[in-house]
Coordinates of C-alpha atoms in Angstrom, one line a residue:
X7 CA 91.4 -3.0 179.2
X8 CA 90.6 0.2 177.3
X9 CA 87.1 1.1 176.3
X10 CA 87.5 1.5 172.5
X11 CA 88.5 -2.6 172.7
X12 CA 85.3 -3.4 174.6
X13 CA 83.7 -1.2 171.7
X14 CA 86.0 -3.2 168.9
X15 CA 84.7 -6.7 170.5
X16 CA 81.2 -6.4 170.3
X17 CA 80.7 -2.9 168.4
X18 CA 77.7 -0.8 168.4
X19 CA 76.0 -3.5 170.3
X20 CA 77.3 -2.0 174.1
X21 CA 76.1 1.4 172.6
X22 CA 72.7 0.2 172.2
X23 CA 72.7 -2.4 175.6
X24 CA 72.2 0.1 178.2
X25 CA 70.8 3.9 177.5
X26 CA 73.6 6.4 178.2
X27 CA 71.5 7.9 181.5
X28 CA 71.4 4.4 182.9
X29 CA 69.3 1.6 183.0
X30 CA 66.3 3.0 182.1
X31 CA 64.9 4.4 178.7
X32 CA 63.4 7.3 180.1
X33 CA 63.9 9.3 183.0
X34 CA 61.0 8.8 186.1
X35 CA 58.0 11.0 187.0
X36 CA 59.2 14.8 186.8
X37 CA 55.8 16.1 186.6
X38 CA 52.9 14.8 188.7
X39 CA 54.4 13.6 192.1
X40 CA 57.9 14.9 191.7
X41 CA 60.0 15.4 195.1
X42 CA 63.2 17.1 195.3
X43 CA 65.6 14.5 196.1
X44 CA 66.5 16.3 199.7
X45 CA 62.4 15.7 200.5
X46 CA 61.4 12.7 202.1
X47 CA 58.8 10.0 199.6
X48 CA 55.4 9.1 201.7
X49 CA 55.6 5.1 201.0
X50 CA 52.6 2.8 201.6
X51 CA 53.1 -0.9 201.5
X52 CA 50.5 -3.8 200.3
X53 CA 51.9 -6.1 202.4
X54 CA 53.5 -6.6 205.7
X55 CA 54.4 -9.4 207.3
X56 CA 57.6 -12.2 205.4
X57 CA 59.7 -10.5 202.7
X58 CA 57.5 -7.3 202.9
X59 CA 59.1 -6.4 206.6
X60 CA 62.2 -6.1 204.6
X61 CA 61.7 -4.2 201.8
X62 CA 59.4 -1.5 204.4
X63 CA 62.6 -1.4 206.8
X64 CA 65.1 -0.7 203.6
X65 CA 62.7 2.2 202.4
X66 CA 62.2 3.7 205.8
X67 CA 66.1 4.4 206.5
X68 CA 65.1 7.4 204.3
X69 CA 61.6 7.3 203.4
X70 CA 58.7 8.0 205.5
X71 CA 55.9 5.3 205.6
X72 CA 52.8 6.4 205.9
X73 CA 50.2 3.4 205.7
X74 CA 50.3 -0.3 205.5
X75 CA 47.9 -3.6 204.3
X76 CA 48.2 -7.3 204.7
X77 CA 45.6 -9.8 204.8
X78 CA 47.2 -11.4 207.8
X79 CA 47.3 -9.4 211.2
X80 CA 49.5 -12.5 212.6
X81 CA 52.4 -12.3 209.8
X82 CA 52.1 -8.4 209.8
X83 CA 52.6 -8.5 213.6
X84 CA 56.0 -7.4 213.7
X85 CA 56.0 -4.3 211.3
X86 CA 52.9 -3.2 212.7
X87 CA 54.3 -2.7 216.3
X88 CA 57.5 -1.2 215.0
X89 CA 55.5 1.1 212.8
X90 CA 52.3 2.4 214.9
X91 CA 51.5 5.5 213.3
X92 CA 50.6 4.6 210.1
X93 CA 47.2 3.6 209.2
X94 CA 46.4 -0.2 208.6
X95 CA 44.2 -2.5 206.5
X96 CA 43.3 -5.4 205.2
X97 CA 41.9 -5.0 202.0
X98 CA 44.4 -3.1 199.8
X99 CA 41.6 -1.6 197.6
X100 CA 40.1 0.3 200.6
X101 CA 43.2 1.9 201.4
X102 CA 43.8 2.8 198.1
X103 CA 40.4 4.6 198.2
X104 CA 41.4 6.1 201.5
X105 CA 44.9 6.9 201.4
X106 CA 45.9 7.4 197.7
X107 CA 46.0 11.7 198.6
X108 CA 48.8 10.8 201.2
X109 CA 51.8 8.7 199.6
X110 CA 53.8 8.9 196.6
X111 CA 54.7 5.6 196.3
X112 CA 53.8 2.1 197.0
X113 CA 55.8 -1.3 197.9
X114 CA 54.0 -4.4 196.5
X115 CA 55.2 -7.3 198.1
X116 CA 52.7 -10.2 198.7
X117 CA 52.3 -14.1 196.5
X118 CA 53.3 -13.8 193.1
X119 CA 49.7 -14.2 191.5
X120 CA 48.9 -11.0 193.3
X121 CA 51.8 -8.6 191.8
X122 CA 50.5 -7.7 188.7
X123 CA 46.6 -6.8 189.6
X124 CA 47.6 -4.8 192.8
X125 CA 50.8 -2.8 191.0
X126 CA 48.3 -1.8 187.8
X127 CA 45.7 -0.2 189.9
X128 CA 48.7 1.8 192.0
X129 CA 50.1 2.8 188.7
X130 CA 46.7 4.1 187.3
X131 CA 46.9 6.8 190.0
X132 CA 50.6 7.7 189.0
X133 CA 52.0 6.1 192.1
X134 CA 55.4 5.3 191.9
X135 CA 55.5 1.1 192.7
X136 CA 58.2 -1.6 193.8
X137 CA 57.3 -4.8 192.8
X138 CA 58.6 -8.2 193.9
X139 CA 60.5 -10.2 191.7
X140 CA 59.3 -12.1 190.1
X141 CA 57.0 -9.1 188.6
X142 CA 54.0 -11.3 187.7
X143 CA 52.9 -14.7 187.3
X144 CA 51.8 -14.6 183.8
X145 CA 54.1 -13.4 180.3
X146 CA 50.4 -10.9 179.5
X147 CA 50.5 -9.4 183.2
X148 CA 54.2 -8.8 182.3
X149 CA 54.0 -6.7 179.2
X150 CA 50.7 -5.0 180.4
X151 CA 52.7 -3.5 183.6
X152 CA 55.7 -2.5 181.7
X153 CA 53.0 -0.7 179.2
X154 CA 51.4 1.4 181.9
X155 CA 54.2 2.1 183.6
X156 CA 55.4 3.9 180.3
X157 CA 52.0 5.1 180.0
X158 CA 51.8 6.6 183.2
X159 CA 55.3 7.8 183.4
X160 CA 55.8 6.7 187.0
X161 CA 59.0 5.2 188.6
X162 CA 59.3 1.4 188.8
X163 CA 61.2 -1.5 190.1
X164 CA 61.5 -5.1 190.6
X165 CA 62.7 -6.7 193.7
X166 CA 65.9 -8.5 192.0
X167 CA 68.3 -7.1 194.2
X168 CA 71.6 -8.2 192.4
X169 CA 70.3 -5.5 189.3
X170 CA 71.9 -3.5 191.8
X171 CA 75.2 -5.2 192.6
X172 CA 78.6 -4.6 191.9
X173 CA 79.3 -8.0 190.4
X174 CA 76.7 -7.8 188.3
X175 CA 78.0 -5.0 186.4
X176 CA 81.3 -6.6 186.5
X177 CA 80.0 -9.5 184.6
X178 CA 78.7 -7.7 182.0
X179 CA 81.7 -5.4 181.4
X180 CA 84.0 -8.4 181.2
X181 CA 81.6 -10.4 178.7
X182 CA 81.5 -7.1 176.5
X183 CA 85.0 -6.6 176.6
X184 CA 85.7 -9.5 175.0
X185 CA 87.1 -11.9 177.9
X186 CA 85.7 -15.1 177.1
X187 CA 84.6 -14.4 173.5
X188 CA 81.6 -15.3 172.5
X189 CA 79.2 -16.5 175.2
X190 CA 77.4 -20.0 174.0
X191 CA 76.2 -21.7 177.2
X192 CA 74.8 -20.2 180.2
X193 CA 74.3 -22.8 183.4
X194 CA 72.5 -21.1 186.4
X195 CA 71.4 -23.6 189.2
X196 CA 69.5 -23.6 192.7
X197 CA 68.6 -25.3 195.9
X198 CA 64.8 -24.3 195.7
X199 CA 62.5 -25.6 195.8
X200 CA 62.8 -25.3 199.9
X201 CA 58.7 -25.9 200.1
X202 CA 56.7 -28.9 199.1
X203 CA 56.1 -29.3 195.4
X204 CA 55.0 -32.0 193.4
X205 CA 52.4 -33.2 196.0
X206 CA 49.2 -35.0 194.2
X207 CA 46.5 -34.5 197.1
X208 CA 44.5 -31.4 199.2
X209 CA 44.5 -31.8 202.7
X210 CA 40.3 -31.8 204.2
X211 CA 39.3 -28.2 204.6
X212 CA 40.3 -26.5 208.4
X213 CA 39.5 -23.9 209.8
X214 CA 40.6 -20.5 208.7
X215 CA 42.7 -18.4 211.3
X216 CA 40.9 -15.8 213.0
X217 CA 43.7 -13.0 212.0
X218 CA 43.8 -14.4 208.4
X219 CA 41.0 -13.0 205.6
X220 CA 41.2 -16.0 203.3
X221 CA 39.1 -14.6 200.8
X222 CA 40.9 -11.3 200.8
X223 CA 44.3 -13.7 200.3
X224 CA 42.6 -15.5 197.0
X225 CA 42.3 -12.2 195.7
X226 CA 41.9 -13.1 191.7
X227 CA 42.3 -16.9 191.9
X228 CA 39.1 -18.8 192.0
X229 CA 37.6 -19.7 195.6
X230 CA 38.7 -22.9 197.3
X231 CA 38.5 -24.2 200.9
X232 CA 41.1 -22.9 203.3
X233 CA 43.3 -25.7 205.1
X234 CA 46.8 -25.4 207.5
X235 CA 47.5 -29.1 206.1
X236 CA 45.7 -31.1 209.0
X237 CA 46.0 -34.4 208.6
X238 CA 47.8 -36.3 205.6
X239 CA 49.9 -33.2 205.5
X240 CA 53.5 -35.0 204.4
X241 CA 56.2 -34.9 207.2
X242 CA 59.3 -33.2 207.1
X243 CA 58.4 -29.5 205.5
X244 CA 58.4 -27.2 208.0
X245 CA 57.0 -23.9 206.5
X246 CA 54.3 -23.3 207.5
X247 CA 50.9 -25.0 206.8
X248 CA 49.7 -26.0 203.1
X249 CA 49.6 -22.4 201.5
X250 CA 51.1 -20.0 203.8
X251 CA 53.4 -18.1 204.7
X252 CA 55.7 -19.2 201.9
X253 CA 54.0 -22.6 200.7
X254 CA 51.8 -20.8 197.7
X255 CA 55.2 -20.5 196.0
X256 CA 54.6 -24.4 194.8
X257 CA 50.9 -23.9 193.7
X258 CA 50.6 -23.6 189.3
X259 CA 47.9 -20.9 190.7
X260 CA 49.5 -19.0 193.0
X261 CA 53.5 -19.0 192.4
X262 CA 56.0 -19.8 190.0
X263 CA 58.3 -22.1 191.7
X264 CA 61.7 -22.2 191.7
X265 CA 61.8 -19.9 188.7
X266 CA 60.1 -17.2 190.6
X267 CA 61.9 -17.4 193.5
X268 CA 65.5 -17.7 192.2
X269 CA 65.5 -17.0 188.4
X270 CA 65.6 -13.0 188.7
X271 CA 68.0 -13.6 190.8
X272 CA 70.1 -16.0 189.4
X273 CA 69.6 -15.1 185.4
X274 CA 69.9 -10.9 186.8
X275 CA 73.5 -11.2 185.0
X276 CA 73.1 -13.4 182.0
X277 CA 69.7 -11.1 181.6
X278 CA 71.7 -7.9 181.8
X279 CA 75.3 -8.7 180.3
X280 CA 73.8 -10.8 177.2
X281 CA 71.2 -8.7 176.4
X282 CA 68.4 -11.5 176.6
X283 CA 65.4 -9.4 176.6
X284 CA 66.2 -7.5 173.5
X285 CA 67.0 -11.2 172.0
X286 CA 63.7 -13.6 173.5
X287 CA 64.2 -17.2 172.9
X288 CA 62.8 -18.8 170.0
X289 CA 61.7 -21.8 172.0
X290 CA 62.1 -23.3 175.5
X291 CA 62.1 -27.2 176.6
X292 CA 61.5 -28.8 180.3
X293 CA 64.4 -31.5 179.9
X294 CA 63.9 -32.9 183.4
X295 CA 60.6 -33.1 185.6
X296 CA 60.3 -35.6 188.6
X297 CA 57.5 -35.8 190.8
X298 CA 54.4 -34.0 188.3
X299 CA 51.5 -32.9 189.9
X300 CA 48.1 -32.0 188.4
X301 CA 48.1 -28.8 191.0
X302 CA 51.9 -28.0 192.1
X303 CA 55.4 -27.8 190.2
X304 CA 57.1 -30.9 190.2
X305 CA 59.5 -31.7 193.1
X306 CA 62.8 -31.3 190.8
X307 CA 63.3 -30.1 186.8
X308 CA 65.7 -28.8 184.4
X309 CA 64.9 -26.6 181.6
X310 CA 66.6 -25.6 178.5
X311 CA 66.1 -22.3 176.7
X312 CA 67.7 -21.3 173.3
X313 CA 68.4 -17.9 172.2
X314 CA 69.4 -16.7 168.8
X315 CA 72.1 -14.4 167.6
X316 CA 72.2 -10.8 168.7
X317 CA 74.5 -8.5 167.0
X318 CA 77.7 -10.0 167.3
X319 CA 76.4 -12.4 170.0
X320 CA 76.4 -16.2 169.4
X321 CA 73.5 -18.2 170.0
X322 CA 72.8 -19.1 173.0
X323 CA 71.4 -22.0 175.0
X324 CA 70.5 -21.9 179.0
X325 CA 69.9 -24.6 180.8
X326 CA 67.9 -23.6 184.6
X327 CA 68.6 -26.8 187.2
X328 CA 66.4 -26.6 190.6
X329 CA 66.3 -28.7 193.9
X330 CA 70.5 -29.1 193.7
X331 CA 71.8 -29.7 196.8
X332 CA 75.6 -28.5 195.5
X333 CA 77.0 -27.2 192.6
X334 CA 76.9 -29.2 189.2
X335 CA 78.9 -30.7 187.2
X336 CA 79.9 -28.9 184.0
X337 CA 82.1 -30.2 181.0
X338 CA 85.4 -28.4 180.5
X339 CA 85.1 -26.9 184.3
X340 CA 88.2 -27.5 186.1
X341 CA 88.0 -30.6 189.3
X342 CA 87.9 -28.5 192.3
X343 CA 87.0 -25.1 190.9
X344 CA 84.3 -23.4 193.4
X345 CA 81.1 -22.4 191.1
X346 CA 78.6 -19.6 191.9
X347 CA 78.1 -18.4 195.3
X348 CA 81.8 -18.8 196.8
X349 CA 81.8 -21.0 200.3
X350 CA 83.2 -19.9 203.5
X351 CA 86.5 -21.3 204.3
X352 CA 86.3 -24.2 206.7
X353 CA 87.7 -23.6 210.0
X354 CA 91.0 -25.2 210.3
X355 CA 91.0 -28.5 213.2
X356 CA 94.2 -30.5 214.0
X357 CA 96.9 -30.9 211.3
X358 CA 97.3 -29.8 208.0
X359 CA 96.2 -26.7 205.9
X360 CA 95.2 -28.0 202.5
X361 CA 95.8 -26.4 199.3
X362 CA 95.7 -26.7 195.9
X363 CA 96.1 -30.1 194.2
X364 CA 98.2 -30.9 191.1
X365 CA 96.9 -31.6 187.8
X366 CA 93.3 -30.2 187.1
X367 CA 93.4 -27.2 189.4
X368 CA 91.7 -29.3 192.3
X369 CA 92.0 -28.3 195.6
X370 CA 93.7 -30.0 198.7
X371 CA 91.7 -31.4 201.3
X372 CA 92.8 -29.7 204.1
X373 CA 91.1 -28.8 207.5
X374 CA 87.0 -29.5 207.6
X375 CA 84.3 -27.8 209.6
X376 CA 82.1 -24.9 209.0
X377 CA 82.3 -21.0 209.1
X378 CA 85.4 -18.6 208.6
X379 CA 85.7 -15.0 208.1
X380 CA 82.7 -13.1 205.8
X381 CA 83.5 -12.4 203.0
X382 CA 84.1 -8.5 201.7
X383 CA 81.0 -6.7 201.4
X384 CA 80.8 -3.2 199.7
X385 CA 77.5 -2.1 201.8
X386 CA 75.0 -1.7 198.6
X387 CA 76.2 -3.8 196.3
X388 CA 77.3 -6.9 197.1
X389 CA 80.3 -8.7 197.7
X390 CA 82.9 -8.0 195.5
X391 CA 85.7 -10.9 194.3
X392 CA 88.8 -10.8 196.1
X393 CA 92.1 -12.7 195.4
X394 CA 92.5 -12.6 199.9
X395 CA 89.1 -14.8 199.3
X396 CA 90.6 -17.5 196.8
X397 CA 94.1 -17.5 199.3
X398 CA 91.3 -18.4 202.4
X399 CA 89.9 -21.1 200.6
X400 CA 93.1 -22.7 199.3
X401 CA 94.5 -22.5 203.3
X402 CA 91.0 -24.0 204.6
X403 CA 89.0 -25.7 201.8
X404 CA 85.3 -26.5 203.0
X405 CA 83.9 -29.4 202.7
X406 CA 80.5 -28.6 200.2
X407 CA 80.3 -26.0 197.5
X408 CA 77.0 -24.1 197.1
X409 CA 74.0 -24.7 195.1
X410 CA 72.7 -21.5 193.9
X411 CA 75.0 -19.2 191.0
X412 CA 75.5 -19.3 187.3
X413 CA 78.6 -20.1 184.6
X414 CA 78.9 -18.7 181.4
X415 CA 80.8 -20.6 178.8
X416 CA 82.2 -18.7 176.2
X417 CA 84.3 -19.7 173.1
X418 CA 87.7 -18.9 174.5
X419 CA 86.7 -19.3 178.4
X420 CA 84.5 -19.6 181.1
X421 CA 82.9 -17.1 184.3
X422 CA 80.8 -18.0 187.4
X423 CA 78.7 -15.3 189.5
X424 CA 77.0 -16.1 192.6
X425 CA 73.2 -15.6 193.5
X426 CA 73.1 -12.0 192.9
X427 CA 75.7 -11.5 190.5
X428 CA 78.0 -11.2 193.7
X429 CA 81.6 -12.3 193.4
X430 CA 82.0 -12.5 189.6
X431 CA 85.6 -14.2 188.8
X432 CA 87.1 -15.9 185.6
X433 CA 87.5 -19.7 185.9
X434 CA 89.9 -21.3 186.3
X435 CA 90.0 -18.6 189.5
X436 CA 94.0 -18.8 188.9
X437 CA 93.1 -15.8 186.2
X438 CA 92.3 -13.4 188.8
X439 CA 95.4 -13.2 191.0
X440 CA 96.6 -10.5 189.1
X441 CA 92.9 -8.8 187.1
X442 CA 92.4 -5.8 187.2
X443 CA 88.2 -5.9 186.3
X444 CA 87.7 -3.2 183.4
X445 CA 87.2 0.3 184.0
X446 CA 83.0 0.7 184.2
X447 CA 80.9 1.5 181.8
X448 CA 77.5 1.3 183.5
X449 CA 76.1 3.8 185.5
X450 CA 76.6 2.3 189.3
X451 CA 73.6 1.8 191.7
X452 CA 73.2 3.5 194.9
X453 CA 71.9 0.3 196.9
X454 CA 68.5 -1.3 195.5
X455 CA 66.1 0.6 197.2
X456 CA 67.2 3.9 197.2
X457 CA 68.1 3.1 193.5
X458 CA 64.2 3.4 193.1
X459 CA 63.4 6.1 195.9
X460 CA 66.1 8.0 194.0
X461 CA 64.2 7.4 190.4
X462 CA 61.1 8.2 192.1
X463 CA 62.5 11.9 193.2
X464 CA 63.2 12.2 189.7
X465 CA 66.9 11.1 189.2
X466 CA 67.8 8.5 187.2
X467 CA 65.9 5.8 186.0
X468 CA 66.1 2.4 188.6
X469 CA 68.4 -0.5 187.4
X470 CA 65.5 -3.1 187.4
X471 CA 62.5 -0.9 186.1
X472 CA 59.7 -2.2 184.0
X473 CA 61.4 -1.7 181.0
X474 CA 64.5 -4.3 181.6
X475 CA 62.5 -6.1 184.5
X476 CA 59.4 -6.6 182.1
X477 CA 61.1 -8.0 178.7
X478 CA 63.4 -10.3 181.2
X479 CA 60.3 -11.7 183.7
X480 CA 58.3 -12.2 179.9
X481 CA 61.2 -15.1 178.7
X482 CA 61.9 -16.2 182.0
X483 CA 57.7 -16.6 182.6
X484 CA 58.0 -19.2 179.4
X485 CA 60.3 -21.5 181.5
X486 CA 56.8 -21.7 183.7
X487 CA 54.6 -22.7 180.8
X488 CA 57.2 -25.1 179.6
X489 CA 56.8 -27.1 182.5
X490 CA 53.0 -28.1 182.5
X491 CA 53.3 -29.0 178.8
X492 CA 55.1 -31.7 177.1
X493 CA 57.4 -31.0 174.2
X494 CA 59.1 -28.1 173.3
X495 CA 57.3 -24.6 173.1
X496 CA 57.9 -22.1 170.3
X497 CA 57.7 -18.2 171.0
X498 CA 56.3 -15.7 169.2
X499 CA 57.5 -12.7 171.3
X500 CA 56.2 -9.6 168.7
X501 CA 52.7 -11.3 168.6
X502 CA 53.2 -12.3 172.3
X503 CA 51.8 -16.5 171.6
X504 CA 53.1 -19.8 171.6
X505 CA 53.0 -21.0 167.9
X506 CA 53.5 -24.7 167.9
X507 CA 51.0 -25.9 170.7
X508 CA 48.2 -23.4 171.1
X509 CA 46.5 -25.3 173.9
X510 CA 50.2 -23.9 176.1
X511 CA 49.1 -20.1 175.3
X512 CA 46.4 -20.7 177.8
X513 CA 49.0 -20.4 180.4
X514 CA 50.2 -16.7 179.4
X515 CA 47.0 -14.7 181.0
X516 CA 45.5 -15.5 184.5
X517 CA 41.6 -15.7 184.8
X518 CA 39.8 -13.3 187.2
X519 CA 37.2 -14.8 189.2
X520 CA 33.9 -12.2 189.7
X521 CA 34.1 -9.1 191.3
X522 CA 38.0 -8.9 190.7
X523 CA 39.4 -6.7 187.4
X524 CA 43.1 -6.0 186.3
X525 CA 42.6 -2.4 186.0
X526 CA 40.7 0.1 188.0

């Protein structure tokens, strides 16, 4: 497929979707800070210990780091014995203070409600930050950062790590060229909530953990008593005690459930190849909540958003599913067709190889059992569809399909991706035994981290900085709101409010209790 027909399909709307240099619309720091991409960046990291360890090991296959905070000596354990040298602390204000002459750059990775206070004073002394997704916990939060990022004209990114994948490119390039027309449906779907939500009581007050600095951990949020659960704790969730390491996630005041977890994610390729942050929804509707709780995000919900036009985009309405234990069921979606994150083929026992049924494009039922050979990986940026992948499955079907990916329905046809944008096919998957995926028209990423360590040296701006990841974490925020109202919510995105229920725009700025400010 030749450019000038992905330019004929949609026009000058790819020449205005992604800036010529790349994802960014300007290019990072060059001035104050600037490192010649052969020198090494000095990294600090607020926070340690759970997803933090992570993103610290990715930056440090290049990058030096060169001090560290968490709250929690016990869940920064691990990083702090594989990383002695650098200096520690506890309260991330303090090592600002102390150690802001000696890094370049700093990874902020720590509970959602966090993000946005700790990333604006790094950014206020021109440090270079990468956030976790999902940015902020508030729509205001979101549009302040991607404002002083501008302002400050330092590098940024989100921890979405599918910006960066192959497949997520892939998807976009096929929906521009034209493939399935018109998209008018998007369906993205996951298996979080994996913590407790929609509980309706507080577990009596324990004691707080002598490696733990619980008021340090509140930061912003107003004071409460500390408890691991105790008693009346409900059986069968196994992570951790009632806030920690992971639990906050559930809490209206801490985390933004399933959304935050999964949604940048998930909605990373609807985001990028329909250009929804340019577009905002007009309004956004909770169409399914079970288990409501004055305190925590219901147990399960479903929520629609609609888009208008854009250019020679249709209009658009998204529907977000949570708590699904497999894939769902979609009208007009072949029986047997694998959705999202492709399964592992099961491992053949006893007779029979299975294949593919008659009729519908359903599959045979062949051998059962779990595992198989991994699927491709191109080290970076994700795995990469495969027709060797559809012939696995078709010789050894497994038994489930997966509950985390997304389908776009268009007017002349259909596409899944997977959790990252990984493994992006046409469906029915019969179409891609002999595609040939268009020739690229995005800039393509060097892996996700060094995608930013490469911005921050000056190169190119990163895939998910503040001016995509900001616009996208604003619409995607309203999905939040829309669940602790009733009805359907309006937006305003210019004047940045809710215009049909102005109780709801409550919910677009956190409150700071005293001593704690958003800026420095």
């Amino acid at each position: 497929m030749a450019i000038s027909r992905r330019h004929f399909f949609y026009g000058t709307l790819l020449a205005g979707a992604v800036p010529v240099g790349g994802f960014g619309s300007t290019p990072s720091l060059k001035m104050m800070g600037y490192k010649s991409p052969n020198e090494k960046l000095n990294i600090a990291s607020i926070g340690a210990g759970g997803k933090a360890s992570s993103d610290i090991r990715g930056c440090a296959q290049s990058e030096n780091i060169v001090a560290l905070c968490d709250v929690d000596d016990t869940s920064a354990a691990s990083i702090y014995k594989a990383f002695e040298k650098p200096p520690k602390y506890k309260d991330w204000r303090k090592m600002l203070d102390k150690e802001a002459n000696n890094f370049d750059a700093c990874i902020v990775t720590i509970p959602d409600f966090m993000h946005a206070t700790v990333a604006m004073h790094c950014i206020e002394r021109g440090k270079h930050v990468y956030v976790q997704k999902p940015l902020t916990r508030t729509v205001w939060e979101a549009r302040m950062l991607t404002e002083a990022a501008a302002k400050y004209k330092v590098a940024t990114q989100m921890g979405n790590q599918g910006y960066s994948n192959e497949g997520t490119r892939q998807c976009a390039e096929m929906i521009w060229g034209g493939e399935i027309g018109g998209v008018t449906e998007v369906h993205a779907w996951t298996n979080r909530p994996i913590w407790p939500q929609g509980l309706t009581t507080i577990p009596a007050e324990t004691p707080v953990p002598p490696t733990l600095d619980w008021d340090l951990w509140l930061g912003i949020a107003n004071q409460r008593p500390y408890t691991s659960g105790g008693e009346g704790y409900p059986a069968g969730y196994a992570h951790g005690n009632f806030y920690q390491p992971a639990n906050w996630r559930g809490f209206y005041d801490f985390g933004c459930g399933s959304l935050g977890d999964m949604a940048c994610h998930i909605l990373g390729a609807p985001n990028l190849a329909l250009n929804l942050s340019k577009r905002a929804p007009t309004s956004v509707e909770c169409i399914k909540r079970e288990g409501a709780s004055s305190f925590m995000f219901p147990k399960q919900c479903a929520i629609r958003f609609d888009f208008p036009a854009y250019g020679s985009m249709p209009p658009l309405k998204l529907f977000w599913y949570d708590l699904m234990k497999e894939q769902p069921k979609i009208a007009g979606v072949p029986d047997g067709e694998y959705l999202g994150d492709m399964p592992s083929p099961a491992r053949p026992q006893g007779q029979g190889q299975g294949g593919r049924g008659q009729g519908q494009g359903g599959r045979g039922q062949g051998g059962r059992g779990q595992g198989g050979p991994p699927m491709p990986r191109n080290e970076g940026t994700g795995r990469v569809f495969t027709w060797a992948q559809e012939e696995a499955l078709i010789a050894n079907p497994p038994t489930t399909t997966q509950a985390n990916g997304s389908l776009f329905v268009g007017e002349k046809g259909m596409l899944t991706t997977g959790t990252y944008g990984e493994e992006t096919r046409l469906i029915p998957v019969e179409k891609m035994k002999d595609y040939n995926f268009p020739q690229p028209v995005l800039s393509r990423s060097p892996g996700h981290y060094h995608d930013w360590i490469r911005a921050c040296k000056g190169g190119e701006a990163s895939c998910s900085n503040f001016n995509v990841a900001g616009p996208f974490v604003e619409w995607m925020l309203l999905g939040v709101i829309a669940l602790r109202v009733e009805g359907k919510i309006e937006w305003d995105p210019v004047k940045m409010r809710i215009t049909n229920n102005a109780d709801a725009n409550k919910y677009l700025k956190p409150t700071f209790r005293k001593g704690w400010s958003f800026t420095g």
